[in-house]
Short mmCIF file of N, CA and C in Angstrom, two decimals:
data_model
loop_
_atom_site.label_atom_id
_atom_site.label_comp_id
_atom_site.label_asym_id
_atom_site.label_seq_id
_atom_site.Cartn_x
_atom_site.Cartn_y
_atom_site.Cartn_z
N UNK O 467 17.36 12.25 14.65
CA UNK O 467 15.52 12.00 14.50
C UNK O 467 14.62 11.73 15.51
N UNK O 468 14.96 10.43 15.57
CA UNK O 468 14.26 9.45 16.01
C UNK O 468 14.50 9.68 17.86
N UNK O 469 15.62 9.81 18.31
CA UNK O 469 16.30 9.98 19.65
C UNK O 469 14.84 11.18 19.87
N UNK O 470 14.78 12.37 19.68
CA UNK O 470 13.76 13.85 19.64
C UNK O 470 12.39 13.27 19.07
N UNK O 471 12.11 11.92 19.07
CA UNK O 471 10.53 11.44 19.81
C UNK O 471 11.01 11.11 20.71
N UNK O 472 9.04 11.16 21.90
CA UNK O 472 8.98 10.80 22.84
C UNK O 472 9.14 8.97 22.92
N UNK O 473 9.14 8.28 23.80
CA UNK O 473 10.00 6.82 23.87
C UNK O 473 8.53 6.37 23.52
N UNK O 474 7.28 6.33 23.40
CA UNK O 474 6.31 5.39 22.97
C UNK O 474 6.29 5.42 21.58
N UNK O 475 6.30 6.77 21.08
CA UNK O 475 5.91 7.04 19.32
C UNK O 475 7.44 6.32 19.18
N UNK O 476 8.81 6.34 19.27
CA UNK O 476 9.79 5.76 19.25
C UNK O 476 9.54 4.31 19.09
N UNK O 477 9.35 3.89 19.93
CA UNK O 477 8.83 1.99 20.24
C UNK O 477 7.96 1.93 18.61
N UNK O 478 6.85 2.97 18.45
CA UNK O 478 5.97 2.38 17.84
C UNK O 478 6.52 2.67 16.11
N UNK O 479 7.66 3.40 15.92
CA UNK O 479 8.37 3.77 14.76
C UNK O 479 8.95 2.20 14.35
N UNK O 480 9.87 1.74 15.49
CA UNK O 480 10.94 1.06 15.10
C UNK O 480 9.96 -0.77 15.34
N UNK O 481 8.90 -0.38 15.59
CA UNK O 481 7.85 -1.58 15.26
C UNK O 481 7.37 -2.04 14.17
N UNK O 482 7.00 -0.98 13.65
CA UNK O 482 6.64 -0.79 12.14
C UNK O 482 7.64 -0.82 11.09
N UNK O 483 8.96 -1.03 11.04
CA UNK O 483 10.32 -1.11 10.45
C UNK O 483 10.19 -2.82 11.02
N UNK O 484 10.68 -2.91 11.97
CA UNK O 484 10.92 -4.30 12.33
C UNK O 484 10.20 -5.93 11.97
N UNK O 485 8.86 -5.36 12.87
CA UNK O 485 7.92 -6.27 12.69
C UNK O 485 7.03 -6.34 11.44
N UNK O 486 7.07 -5.12 10.74
CA UNK O 486 5.75 -5.33 9.71
C UNK O 486 6.63 -4.62 8.50
N UNK O 487 8.14 -4.20 8.51
CA UNK O 487 8.91 -4.35 7.31
C UNK O 487 8.38 -2.92 6.26
N UNK O 488 7.90 -2.26 7.27
CA UNK O 488 7.01 -0.61 6.05
C UNK O 488 8.60 0.00 5.86
N UNK O 489 7.68 0.75 4.48
CA UNK O 489 8.84 1.01 3.91
C UNK O 489 7.99 2.11 3.17
N UNK O 490 8.99 3.76 2.50
CA UNK O 490 7.88 4.39 1.72
C UNK O 490 8.25 4.88 0.27
N UNK O 491 7.79 5.49 -0.44
CA UNK O 491 7.98 6.35 -2.05
C UNK O 491 7.66 7.70 -1.55
N UNK O 492 8.34 8.16 -2.12
CA UNK O 492 7.82 10.05 -2.19
C UNK O 492 7.56 9.76 -3.97
N UNK O 493 6.50 10.11 -4.52
CA UNK O 493 6.31 10.61 -5.44
C UNK O 493 4.82 11.61 -5.43
N UNK O 494 4.31 11.50 -6.97
CA UNK O 494 2.85 12.39 -7.03
C UNK O 494 1.76 11.82 -7.18
N UNK O 495 1.52 10.13 -6.74
CA UNK O 495 0.52 9.58 -7.19
C UNK O 495 -0.76 9.82 -6.63
N UNK O 496 -1.37 10.97 -7.00
CA UNK O 496 -3.03 10.97 -6.61
C UNK O 496 -3.77 10.24 -6.00
N UNK O 497 -4.28 9.00 -7.05
CA UNK O 497 -5.10 8.27 -7.02
C UNK O 497 -4.20 7.39 -5.76
N UNK O 498 -3.49 7.07 -5.12
CA UNK O 498 -3.13 6.54 -3.76
C UNK O 498 -3.49 7.40 -2.69
N UNK O 499 -3.14 8.59 -2.51
CA UNK O 499 -3.54 9.42 -1.79
C UNK O 499 -4.95 9.91 -1.81
N UNK O 500 -5.40 10.04 -2.57
CA UNK O 500 -6.70 10.07 -2.85
C UNK O 500 -7.93 9.19 -2.09
N UNK O 501 -7.52 8.12 -2.17
CA UNK O 501 -8.08 6.78 -1.73
C UNK O 501 -8.18 6.65 -0.35
N UNK O 502 -6.46 6.87 0.22
CA UNK O 502 -6.71 6.85 2.02
C UNK O 502 -7.27 7.80 2.11
N UNK O 503 -7.25 9.23 1.71
CA UNK O 503 -7.99 10.88 2.11
C UNK O 503 -9.38 10.10 2.24
N UNK O 504 -9.36 9.69 1.47
CA UNK O 504 -11.68 9.62 1.49
C UNK O 504 -11.72 8.39 2.19
N UNK O 505 -11.00 7.00 2.34
CA UNK O 505 -11.62 6.62 3.33
C UNK O 505 -11.23 7.03 5.21
N UNK O 506 -10.08 7.68 5.10
CA UNK O 506 -10.40 8.45 6.35
C UNK O 506 -11.17 9.38 6.67
N UNK O 507 -11.82 9.90 5.51
CA UNK O 507 -12.35 11.24 6.01
C UNK O 507 -13.89 10.66 6.22
N UNK O 508 -14.25 9.35 5.23
CA UNK O 508 -15.33 8.87 5.55
C UNK O 508 -15.95 8.09 7.19
N UNK O 509 -14.47 7.55 7.37
CA UNK O 509 -14.79 6.55 8.88
C UNK O 509 -15.12 8.36 9.97
N UNK O 510 -14.48 9.50 9.48
CA UNK O 510 -14.46 10.99 10.18
C UNK O 510 -15.59 11.11 10.47
N UNK O 511 -16.66 11.06 9.42
CA UNK O 511 -18.00 11.45 9.05
C UNK O 511 -17.72 12.96 7.94
N UNK O 512 -16.75 13.04 7.62
CA UNK O 512 -16.68 14.45 6.71
C UNK O 512 -16.46 14.07 5.43
N UNK O 513 -17.20 15.15 4.65
CA UNK O 513 -17.14 14.97 2.94
C UNK O 513 -15.72 15.04 2.91
N UNK O 514 -15.65 14.95 1.49
CA UNK O 514 -14.00 15.11 0.89
C UNK O 514 -13.98 16.07 -0.24
N UNK O 515 -13.04 16.94 -0.47
CA UNK O 515 -12.99 18.02 -2.33
C UNK O 515 -12.41 16.66 -2.84
N UNK O 516 -12.57 17.44 -4.18
CA UNK O 516 -12.58 16.35 -5.37
C UNK O 516 -11.36 16.22 -5.92
N UNK O 517 -10.99 15.40 -6.59
CA UNK O 517 -9.57 14.70 -6.84
C UNK O 517 -8.57 15.89 -7.88
N UNK O 518 -9.80 16.69 -8.52
CA UNK O 518 -8.98 17.43 -9.65
C UNK O 518 -8.13 18.88 -8.12
N UNK O 519 -8.74 19.01 -7.30
CA UNK O 519 -8.36 20.14 -6.26
C UNK O 519 -7.24 19.26 -6.05
N UNK O 520 -6.36 18.03 -5.61
CA UNK O 520 -5.51 17.44 -5.11
C UNK O 520 -4.22 17.91 -6.74
N UNK O 521 -4.67 17.47 -7.63
CA UNK O 521 -3.73 17.28 -8.73
C UNK O 521 -3.62 18.91 -9.16
N UNK O 522 -4.23 19.83 -9.12
CA UNK O 522 -3.88 21.00 -8.81
C UNK O 522 -3.16 21.36 -7.95
N UNK O 523 -2.98 21.11 -6.93
CA UNK O 523 -2.45 22.21 -5.74
C UNK O 523 -1.44 21.15 -5.91
N UNK O 524 -0.82 19.90 -6.31
CA UNK O 524 0.72 19.19 -6.91
C UNK O 524 0.79 20.38 -8.14
N UNK O 525 0.48 20.64 -9.22
CA UNK O 525 0.66 21.20 -10.13
C UNK O 525 0.75 22.74 -10.09
N UNK O 526 0.45 23.48 -9.38
CA UNK O 526 0.86 24.67 -8.79
C UNK O 526 2.04 25.24 -8.27
N UNK O 527 2.08 23.60 -7.43
CA UNK O 527 3.45 23.90 -6.20
C UNK O 527 4.53 23.57 -7.06
N UNK O 528 4.43 22.68 -7.80
CA UNK O 528 5.41 21.84 -8.87
C UNK O 528 6.15 21.38 -7.78
N UNK O 529 7.70 21.39 -7.49
CA UNK O 529 8.64 20.94 -6.93
C UNK O 529 9.08 21.08 -5.49
N UNK O 530 7.68 21.79 -5.25
CA UNK O 530 7.77 22.38 -3.83
C UNK O 530 6.92 21.59 -2.87
N UNK O 531 6.52 20.79 -3.71
CA UNK O 531 5.20 19.38 -3.16
C UNK O 531 5.58 18.21 -3.64
N UNK O 532 4.82 17.43 -2.59
CA UNK O 532 5.05 15.80 -3.02
C UNK O 532 4.39 14.90 -2.30
N UNK O 533 4.10 13.47 -2.22
CA UNK O 533 3.34 12.94 -1.60
C UNK O 533 4.17 11.47 -1.38
N UNK O 534 4.20 11.38 -0.29
CA UNK O 534 4.84 10.15 0.88
C UNK O 534 3.62 9.26 1.25
N UNK O 535 4.28 8.08 0.60
CA UNK O 535 3.05 6.82 0.67
C UNK O 535 4.09 5.85 1.51
N UNK O 536 3.46 5.17 2.57
CA UNK O 536 3.88 4.24 3.38
C UNK O 536 3.00 2.63 2.98
N UNK O 537 3.67 1.92 2.61
CA UNK O 537 3.76 0.48 1.96
C UNK O 537 3.68 -0.24 2.84
N UNK O 538 2.64 -1.73 3.12
CA UNK O 538 2.93 -2.80 4.23
C UNK O 538 2.74 -3.84 3.27
N UNK O 539 3.55 -4.66 3.04
CA UNK O 539 3.13 -5.69 1.62
C UNK O 539 3.22 -5.43 0.84
N UNK O 540 3.32 -4.15 -0.08
CA UNK O 540 3.11 -3.51 -1.32
C UNK O 540 1.70 -3.29 -1.86
N UNK O 541 0.76 -2.61 -0.02
CA UNK O 541 -0.19 -2.29 0.24
C UNK O 541 0.38 -0.76 0.96
N UNK O 542 -0.60 0.30 -0.38
CA UNK O 542 -0.39 1.51 0.15
C UNK O 542 -1.60 1.33 1.57
N UNK O 543 -1.30 2.05 2.65
CA UNK O 543 -1.26 1.90 3.99
C UNK O 543 -1.62 3.18 4.59
N UNK O 544 -0.76 4.50 4.27
CA UNK O 544 -1.00 6.12 4.54
C UNK O 544 -0.02 6.50 3.59
N UNK O 545 -0.66 8.04 3.91
CA UNK O 545 -0.33 8.52 2.59
C UNK O 545 -0.23 9.99 3.32
N UNK O 546 0.23 10.77 2.77
CA UNK O 546 0.44 12.54 2.93
C UNK O 546 1.02 13.31 1.69
N UNK O 547 0.34 14.58 1.79
CA UNK O 547 0.79 15.38 0.41
C UNK O 547 1.60 16.52 1.31
N UNK O 548 2.43 17.07 0.76
CA UNK O 548 3.60 17.76 1.46
C UNK O 548 3.62 19.40 1.10
N UNK O 549 4.01 20.03 1.06
CA UNK O 549 4.34 21.36 0.54
C UNK O 549 5.69 21.87 1.47
N UNK O 550 6.33 22.64 0.65
CA UNK O 550 7.80 23.41 1.06
C UNK O 550 7.93 24.88 1.09
N UNK O 551 8.03 25.37 2.07
CA UNK O 551 8.10 26.87 1.78
C UNK O 551 9.73 27.55 2.51
N UNK O 552 10.36 28.12 1.61
CA UNK O 552 11.63 28.32 2.00
C UNK O 552 12.43 27.50 2.94
N UNK O 553 12.40 27.60 4.37
CA UNK O 553 12.94 26.19 4.95
C UNK O 553 11.94 25.45 5.73
N UNK O 554 10.81 25.65 5.48
CA UNK O 554 9.92 25.31 6.31
C UNK O 554 9.22 23.72 5.46
N UNK O 555 8.78 22.60 5.88
CA UNK O 555 8.26 21.55 5.27
C UNK O 555 6.82 20.95 5.78
N UNK O 556 5.36 20.92 4.80
CA UNK O 556 4.81 21.17 5.81
C UNK O 556 3.59 19.90 5.41
N UNK O 557 3.59 19.02 6.02
CA UNK O 557 2.53 17.50 5.73
C UNK O 557 1.11 18.18 5.63
N UNK O 558 0.19 18.29 4.96
CA UNK O 558 -0.97 18.87 4.85
C UNK O 558 -2.45 17.70 4.82
N UNK O 559 -3.10 17.08 3.49
CA UNK O 559 -3.56 16.60 3.52
C UNK O 559 -2.87 15.08 3.47
N UNK O 560 -4.09 14.40 4.40
CA UNK O 560 -2.93 12.70 4.79
C UNK O 560 -4.77 12.06 4.50
N UNK O 561 -4.21 10.22 4.45
CA UNK O 561 -5.02 9.59 4.74
C UNK O 561 -4.84 8.23 5.08
N UNK O 562 -5.19 7.44 5.72
CA UNK O 562 -4.66 6.06 5.79
C UNK O 562 -5.58 4.90 6.40
N UNK O 563 -5.38 4.08 5.26
CA UNK O 563 -6.25 2.66 6.34
C UNK O 563 -6.24 2.44 7.56
N UNK O 564 -7.47 2.57 8.12
CA UNK O 564 -7.39 2.20 9.27
C UNK O 564 -7.14 0.53 9.74
N UNK O 565 -7.60 0.05 8.99
CA UNK O 565 -7.44 -1.91 9.06
C UNK O 565 -6.24 -1.95 9.22
N UNK O 566 -5.09 -1.33 8.90
CA UNK O 566 -3.54 -1.40 9.76
C UNK O 566 -3.24 -0.40 10.44
N UNK O 567 -3.87 -0.19 11.41
CA UNK O 567 -3.47 0.48 12.33
C UNK O 567 -2.57 0.07 12.98
N UNK O 568 -2.30 -1.17 13.40
CA UNK O 568 -1.97 -1.88 14.26
C UNK O 568 -0.14 -2.01 13.67
N UNK O 569 -0.20 -1.55 12.41
CA UNK O 569 1.34 -1.52 11.63
C UNK O 569 2.12 -0.08 12.32
N UNK O 570 1.45 0.79 12.86
CA UNK O 570 1.68 1.80 13.61
C UNK O 570 2.50 3.29 12.04
N UNK O 571 1.71 2.36 11.01
CA UNK O 571 2.16 3.32 9.69
C UNK O 571 1.98 4.72 9.73
N UNK O 572 1.25 5.43 10.82
CA UNK O 572 1.17 7.10 10.79
C UNK O 572 2.02 7.58 11.28
N UNK O 573 2.82 6.84 12.43
CA UNK O 573 3.99 7.12 13.01
C UNK O 573 5.46 6.83 12.31
N UNK O 574 5.41 6.13 11.04
CA UNK O 574 6.21 5.83 10.62
C UNK O 574 6.49 6.85 9.60
N UNK O 575 4.96 7.23 8.89
CA UNK O 575 5.07 8.10 7.87
C UNK O 575 4.98 9.44 7.91
N UNK O 576 5.35 10.18 9.42
CA UNK O 576 5.42 11.10 9.63
C UNK O 576 7.35 11.31 10.06
N UNK O 577 7.82 10.09 10.85
CA UNK O 577 9.08 9.94 10.51
C UNK O 577 9.93 9.90 9.48
N UNK O 578 9.19 9.37 8.37
CA UNK O 578 10.07 9.01 7.09
C UNK O 578 9.90 10.31 6.62
N UNK O 579 9.13 11.55 6.56
CA UNK O 579 8.92 12.89 6.12
C UNK O 579 10.03 13.58 6.99
N UNK O 580 9.97 13.48 7.84
CA UNK O 580 10.81 14.59 8.68
C UNK O 580 12.56 14.02 8.39
N UNK O 581 12.41 12.71 7.69
CA UNK O 581 14.38 12.03 7.69
C UNK O 581 14.34 13.08 5.91
N UNK O 582 13.35 12.99 5.22
CA UNK O 582 12.91 13.67 3.99
C UNK O 582 13.87 14.93 4.29
N UNK O 583 13.04 15.59 5.08
CA UNK O 583 13.08 17.00 5.35
C UNK O 583 14.73 18.05 5.69
N UNK O 584 15.03 16.57 6.48
CA UNK O 584 16.33 16.71 6.94
C UNK O 584 17.30 17.03 5.78
N UNK O 585 17.22 15.77 4.79
CA UNK O 585 18.67 15.32 3.84
C UNK O 585 17.95 16.61 3.01
N UNK O 586 16.64 17.11 3.11
CA UNK O 586 16.84 18.49 1.47
C UNK O 586 16.82 19.65 2.55
N UNK O 587 17.30 19.84 3.68
CA UNK O 587 18.12 20.99 3.78
C UNK O 587 16.99 21.85 4.96
N UNK O 588 15.55 21.05 4.93
CA UNK O 588 14.49 22.00 5.67
C UNK O 588 15.12 21.89 7.47
N UNK O 589 14.84 23.50 7.97
CA UNK O 589 15.10 23.34 8.82
C UNK O 589 13.86 22.81 10.22
N UNK O 590 12.40 22.98 9.29
CA UNK O 590 11.15 23.36 10.50
C UNK O 590 10.54 22.33 9.66
N UNK O 591 9.78 21.64 10.87
CA UNK O 591 8.57 20.70 10.67
C UNK O 591 7.27 21.52 10.83
N UNK O 592 6.20 21.51 10.08
CA UNK O 592 5.21 22.25 10.70
C UNK O 592 4.23 21.92 10.20
N UNK O 593 3.81 21.01 11.49
CA UNK O 593 2.75 19.67 11.95
C UNK O 593 1.61 20.42 11.94
N UNK O 594 0.98 22.20 11.19
CA UNK O 594 -0.32 22.44 11.34
C UNK O 594 -1.04 22.40 12.39
N UNK O 595 -2.28 22.88 12.57
CA UNK O 595 -2.88 23.30 13.74
C UNK O 595 -4.36 21.82 13.78
N UNK O 596 -4.14 21.66 15.22
CA UNK O 596 -5.09 20.92 15.62
C UNK O 596 -6.42 21.35 16.71
N UNK O 597 -7.29 21.05 16.64
CA UNK O 597 -8.12 21.85 18.29
C UNK O 597 -7.62 20.73 19.37
N UNK O 598 -7.40 20.96 20.54
CA UNK O 598 -7.22 20.58 21.77
C UNK O 598 -7.66 19.64 21.83
N UNK O 599 -7.10 18.69 22.58
CA UNK O 599 -7.69 16.96 23.02
C UNK O 599 -8.75 16.60 22.29
N UNK O 600 -8.18 16.62 20.84
CA UNK O 600 -8.40 15.57 19.68
C UNK O 600 -8.06 14.66 19.76
N UNK O 601 -7.85 13.87 18.76
CA UNK O 601 -6.98 12.42 18.28
C UNK O 601 -5.55 13.22 17.29
N UNK O 602 -6.14 13.90 16.62
CA UNK O 602 -4.90 14.47 15.51
C UNK O 602 -3.92 15.14 16.88
N UNK O 603 -4.22 15.94 17.49
CA UNK O 603 -3.54 16.95 18.53
C UNK O 603 -2.84 16.13 19.21
N UNK O 604 -3.29 15.18 20.14
CA UNK O 604 -2.57 14.25 20.73
C UNK O 604 -1.78 13.34 20.54
N UNK O 605 -1.95 12.87 18.88
CA UNK O 605 -0.93 12.36 18.18
C UNK O 605 0.63 12.93 17.73
N UNK O 606 -0.37 14.22 17.40
CA UNK O 606 1.16 15.29 17.67
C UNK O 606 1.81 15.40 18.82
N UNK O 607 1.15 15.32 20.01
CA UNK O 607 1.80 16.24 21.52
C UNK O 607 2.83 14.34 21.29
N UNK O 608 2.25 13.54 21.07
CA UNK O 608 3.06 12.21 21.40
C UNK O 608 4.21 11.92 20.35
N UNK O 609 4.25 12.83 19.32
CA UNK O 609 5.18 12.76 18.44
C UNK O 609 6.30 13.60 18.95
N UNK O 610 6.27 14.20 19.94
CA UNK O 610 6.81 15.50 20.79
C UNK O 610 7.20 16.78 20.12
N UNK O 611 6.05 17.15 19.19
CA UNK O 611 5.70 18.83 19.28
C UNK O 611 5.28 19.56 20.10
N UNK O 612 5.39 20.80 20.21
CA UNK O 612 5.07 21.52 21.42
C UNK O 612 3.81 22.29 20.88
N UNK O 613 2.69 22.14 21.56
CA UNK O 613 1.50 23.13 21.06
C UNK O 613 1.92 24.70 21.27
N UNK O 614 1.60 25.64 20.33
CA UNK O 614 1.20 26.64 20.71
C UNK O 614 -0.11 27.46 20.10
N UNK O 615 -0.44 27.96 21.12
CA UNK O 615 -1.90 28.85 21.05
C UNK O 615 -2.16 29.53 19.60
N UNK O 616 -2.98 29.31 19.05
CA UNK O 616 -3.21 29.95 18.02
C UNK O 616 -4.62 30.88 18.16
N UNK O 617 -4.45 32.02 17.83
CA UNK O 617 -6.13 33.23 18.08
C UNK O 617 -6.21 33.82 17.01
N UNK O 618 -7.53 33.17 16.89
CA UNK O 618 -8.24 33.71 15.42
C UNK O 618 -9.49 35.04 15.84
N UNK O 619 -9.49 35.90 14.80
CA UNK O 619 -10.26 37.03 14.95
C UNK O 619 -11.41 36.66 14.05
N UNK O 620 -12.74 37.30 14.45
CA UNK O 620 -13.50 37.36 13.17
C UNK O 620 -14.59 38.75 13.31
N UNK O 621 -14.92 38.80 12.15
CA UNK O 621 -15.69 40.44 12.18
C UNK O 621 -16.98 39.67 11.45
N UNK O 622 -17.98 40.11 11.89
CA UNK O 622 -19.13 39.66 11.36
C UNK O 622 -19.90 41.07 10.82
N UNK O 623 -19.94 41.22 9.95
CA UNK O 623 -20.03 42.38 8.74
C UNK O 623 -21.62 42.37 9.26
N UNK O 624 -22.41 41.13 9.92
CA UNK O 624 -24.45 41.64 10.21
C UNK O 624 -23.79 40.54 11.42
N UNK O 625 -24.76 41.49 12.50
CA UNK O 625 -24.84 41.51 14.02
C UNK O 625 -25.21 39.56 13.90
N UNK O 626 -24.45 38.81 14.75
CA UNK O 626 -24.95 37.41 14.83
C UNK O 626 -23.65 36.77 15.54
N UNK O 627 -23.96 35.78 15.67
CA UNK O 627 -22.75 34.71 16.40
C UNK O 627 -21.95 34.08 15.31
N UNK O 628 -20.88 33.93 15.95
CA UNK O 628 -20.22 32.95 15.13
C UNK O 628 -20.57 31.99 14.87
N UNK O 629 -20.65 31.16 13.34
CA UNK O 629 -21.35 29.31 13.43
C UNK O 629 -20.20 28.78 13.81
N UNK O 630 -20.81 27.95 14.70
CA UNK O 630 -20.15 26.59 15.50
C UNK O 630 -20.03 25.57 14.32
N UNK O 631 -19.07 25.54 13.68
CA UNK O 631 -19.48 24.33 12.55
C UNK O 631 -18.11 22.91 12.81
N UNK O 632 -17.70 23.43 13.81
CA UNK O 632 -16.71 22.34 14.91
C UNK O 632 -17.44 21.07 14.74
N UNK O 633 -16.61 19.91 14.05
CA UNK O 633 -17.16 18.50 14.18
C UNK O 633 -17.79 17.89 15.96
N UNK O 634 -17.16 18.66 17.01
CA UNK O 634 -17.58 18.71 17.75
C UNK O 634 -18.87 18.47 18.06
N UNK O 635 -19.16 19.85 17.99
CA UNK O 635 -20.78 20.31 17.44
C UNK O 635 -22.06 19.49 17.76
N UNK O 636 -22.39 19.22 18.90
CA UNK O 636 -23.29 18.01 19.11
C UNK O 636 -24.50 17.71 17.74
N UNK O 637 -24.80 18.99 17.01
CA UNK O 637 -25.93 19.02 16.29
C UNK O 637 -25.35 18.68 14.84
N UNK O 638 -24.07 17.67 14.79
CA UNK O 638 -23.62 17.50 13.60
C UNK O 638 -23.26 15.82 13.73
N UNK O 639 -23.42 15.24 14.98
CA UNK O 639 -23.49 14.09 15.40
C UNK O 639 -24.06 12.88 14.72
N UNK O 640 -25.21 13.08 14.47
CA UNK O 640 -26.40 12.23 13.64
C UNK O 640 -25.64 12.32 12.56
N UNK O 641 -25.52 13.06 11.55
CA UNK O 641 -24.89 13.07 10.65
C UNK O 641 -23.25 12.89 10.24
N UNK O 642 -22.92 12.88 11.47
CA UNK O 642 -21.26 12.49 11.11
C UNK O 642 -21.80 10.37 11.13
N UNK O 643 -22.63 10.46 12.07
CA UNK O 643 -22.52 8.88 12.22
C UNK O 643 -23.22 8.40 10.77
N UNK O 644 -24.13 9.42 10.65
CA UNK O 644 -24.67 8.26 9.22
C UNK O 644 -23.26 8.55 8.27
N UNK O 645 -22.84 9.68 7.93
CA UNK O 645 -21.86 9.65 6.64
C UNK O 645 -20.40 8.35 7.43
N UNK O 646 -20.47 8.09 8.21
CA UNK O 646 -18.91 7.48 8.53
C UNK O 646 -19.96 6.08 8.02
N UNK O 647 -20.97 6.05 7.85
CA UNK O 647 -21.28 4.20 7.82
C UNK O 647 -21.66 3.94 5.91
N UNK O 648 -22.06 5.19 5.48
CA UNK O 648 -21.84 5.12 3.96
C UNK O 648 -20.46 3.92 3.21
N UNK O 649 -21.31 3.51 1.97
CA UNK O 649 -20.04 3.08 1.22
C UNK O 649 -19.48 4.26 0.61
N UNK O 650 -18.00 3.82 0.01
CA UNK O 650 -16.95 4.75 -0.02
C UNK O 650 -17.24 5.14 -0.96
N UNK O 651 -17.56 4.78 -2.39
CA UNK O 651 -18.19 5.16 -3.75
C UNK O 651 -19.54 6.36 -3.26
N UNK O 652 -19.83 6.00 -2.38
CA UNK O 652 -21.19 7.49 -2.40
C UNK O 652 -20.25 8.69 -1.93
N UNK O 653 -19.60 8.43 -0.91
CA UNK O 653 -19.09 9.73 0.14
C UNK O 653 -17.84 10.02 -1.17
N UNK O 654 -17.10 9.67 -2.10
CA UNK O 654 -16.76 10.15 -2.91
C UNK O 654 -17.39 10.73 -3.56
N UNK O 655 -18.61 10.40 -4.25
CA UNK O 655 -19.74 10.81 -5.11
C UNK O 655 -19.91 12.13 -4.52
N UNK O 656 -20.64 12.26 -3.31
CA UNK O 656 -21.53 13.11 -2.71
C UNK O 656 -20.45 14.17 -2.20
N UNK O 657 -19.56 14.10 -1.62
CA UNK O 657 -18.66 14.73 -0.67
C UNK O 657 -17.98 15.65 -1.32
N UNK O 658 -17.69 15.90 -2.59
CA UNK O 658 -17.32 16.92 -3.31
C UNK O 658 -18.33 18.12 -3.55
N UNK O 659 -19.49 17.28 -3.64
CA UNK O 659 -20.62 19.10 -3.77
C UNK O 659 -20.97 18.90 -2.53
N UNK O 660 -21.13 18.45 -1.30
CA UNK O 660 -21.18 19.10 -0.21
C UNK O 660 -20.22 19.75 0.49
N UNK O 661 -18.69 19.72 0.20
CA UNK O 661 -17.72 20.50 0.21
C UNK O 661 -18.10 21.82 0.01
N UNK O 662 -19.00 22.34 -1.05
CA UNK O 662 -19.05 23.36 -1.89
C UNK O 662 -19.69 24.37 -0.43
N UNK O 663 -20.39 23.47 0.35
CA UNK O 663 -21.66 24.33 0.99
C UNK O 663 -20.99 24.67 2.32
N UNK O 664 -19.88 24.44 3.12
CA UNK O 664 -19.31 24.97 3.58
C UNK O 664 -18.40 25.70 3.49
N UNK O 665 -18.56 26.95 4.55
CA UNK O 665 -17.77 28.09 4.88
C UNK O 665 -16.53 28.32 4.83
#
């Protein structure tokens, strides 16, 4: 697996192990995942789902799901909830503490999940969709994944334009910038209420 990852990301993974002694655990600890997810979304200026949503995802998917967390000096620094379907493993919601970006924890996290997938007989790693020329899209590309164009079609029941709710929409920049500066406990409190307003 390591040899299939491009050289720069491969070096980041090795650095995470050798220099920072990162290690992983797989469990179903929603509290750790949710705290990291909330921090990440706050920094991106985006509201969050309520914690109960993640509990229900794990409960409904049973053994076909789990949470992989990366630790640095016993501190959880990045975490991802993953699901499986047939021979596919799918990392979905994730979170990380940006204060520890220098440890390369995200590279290590997805590499650890790839190892888990191979050990458990999965054949495909579905990295999910991302918009072009975004941080997440570039990260996936740098991890060696080949992008494939997804086509979306919309049926407008009433005449009008498709609403642009993309974070890159300049109309949202003030809100995004303001949200990213709020205390974490406020975004945890208000985020789930705001998510109900998004289509």
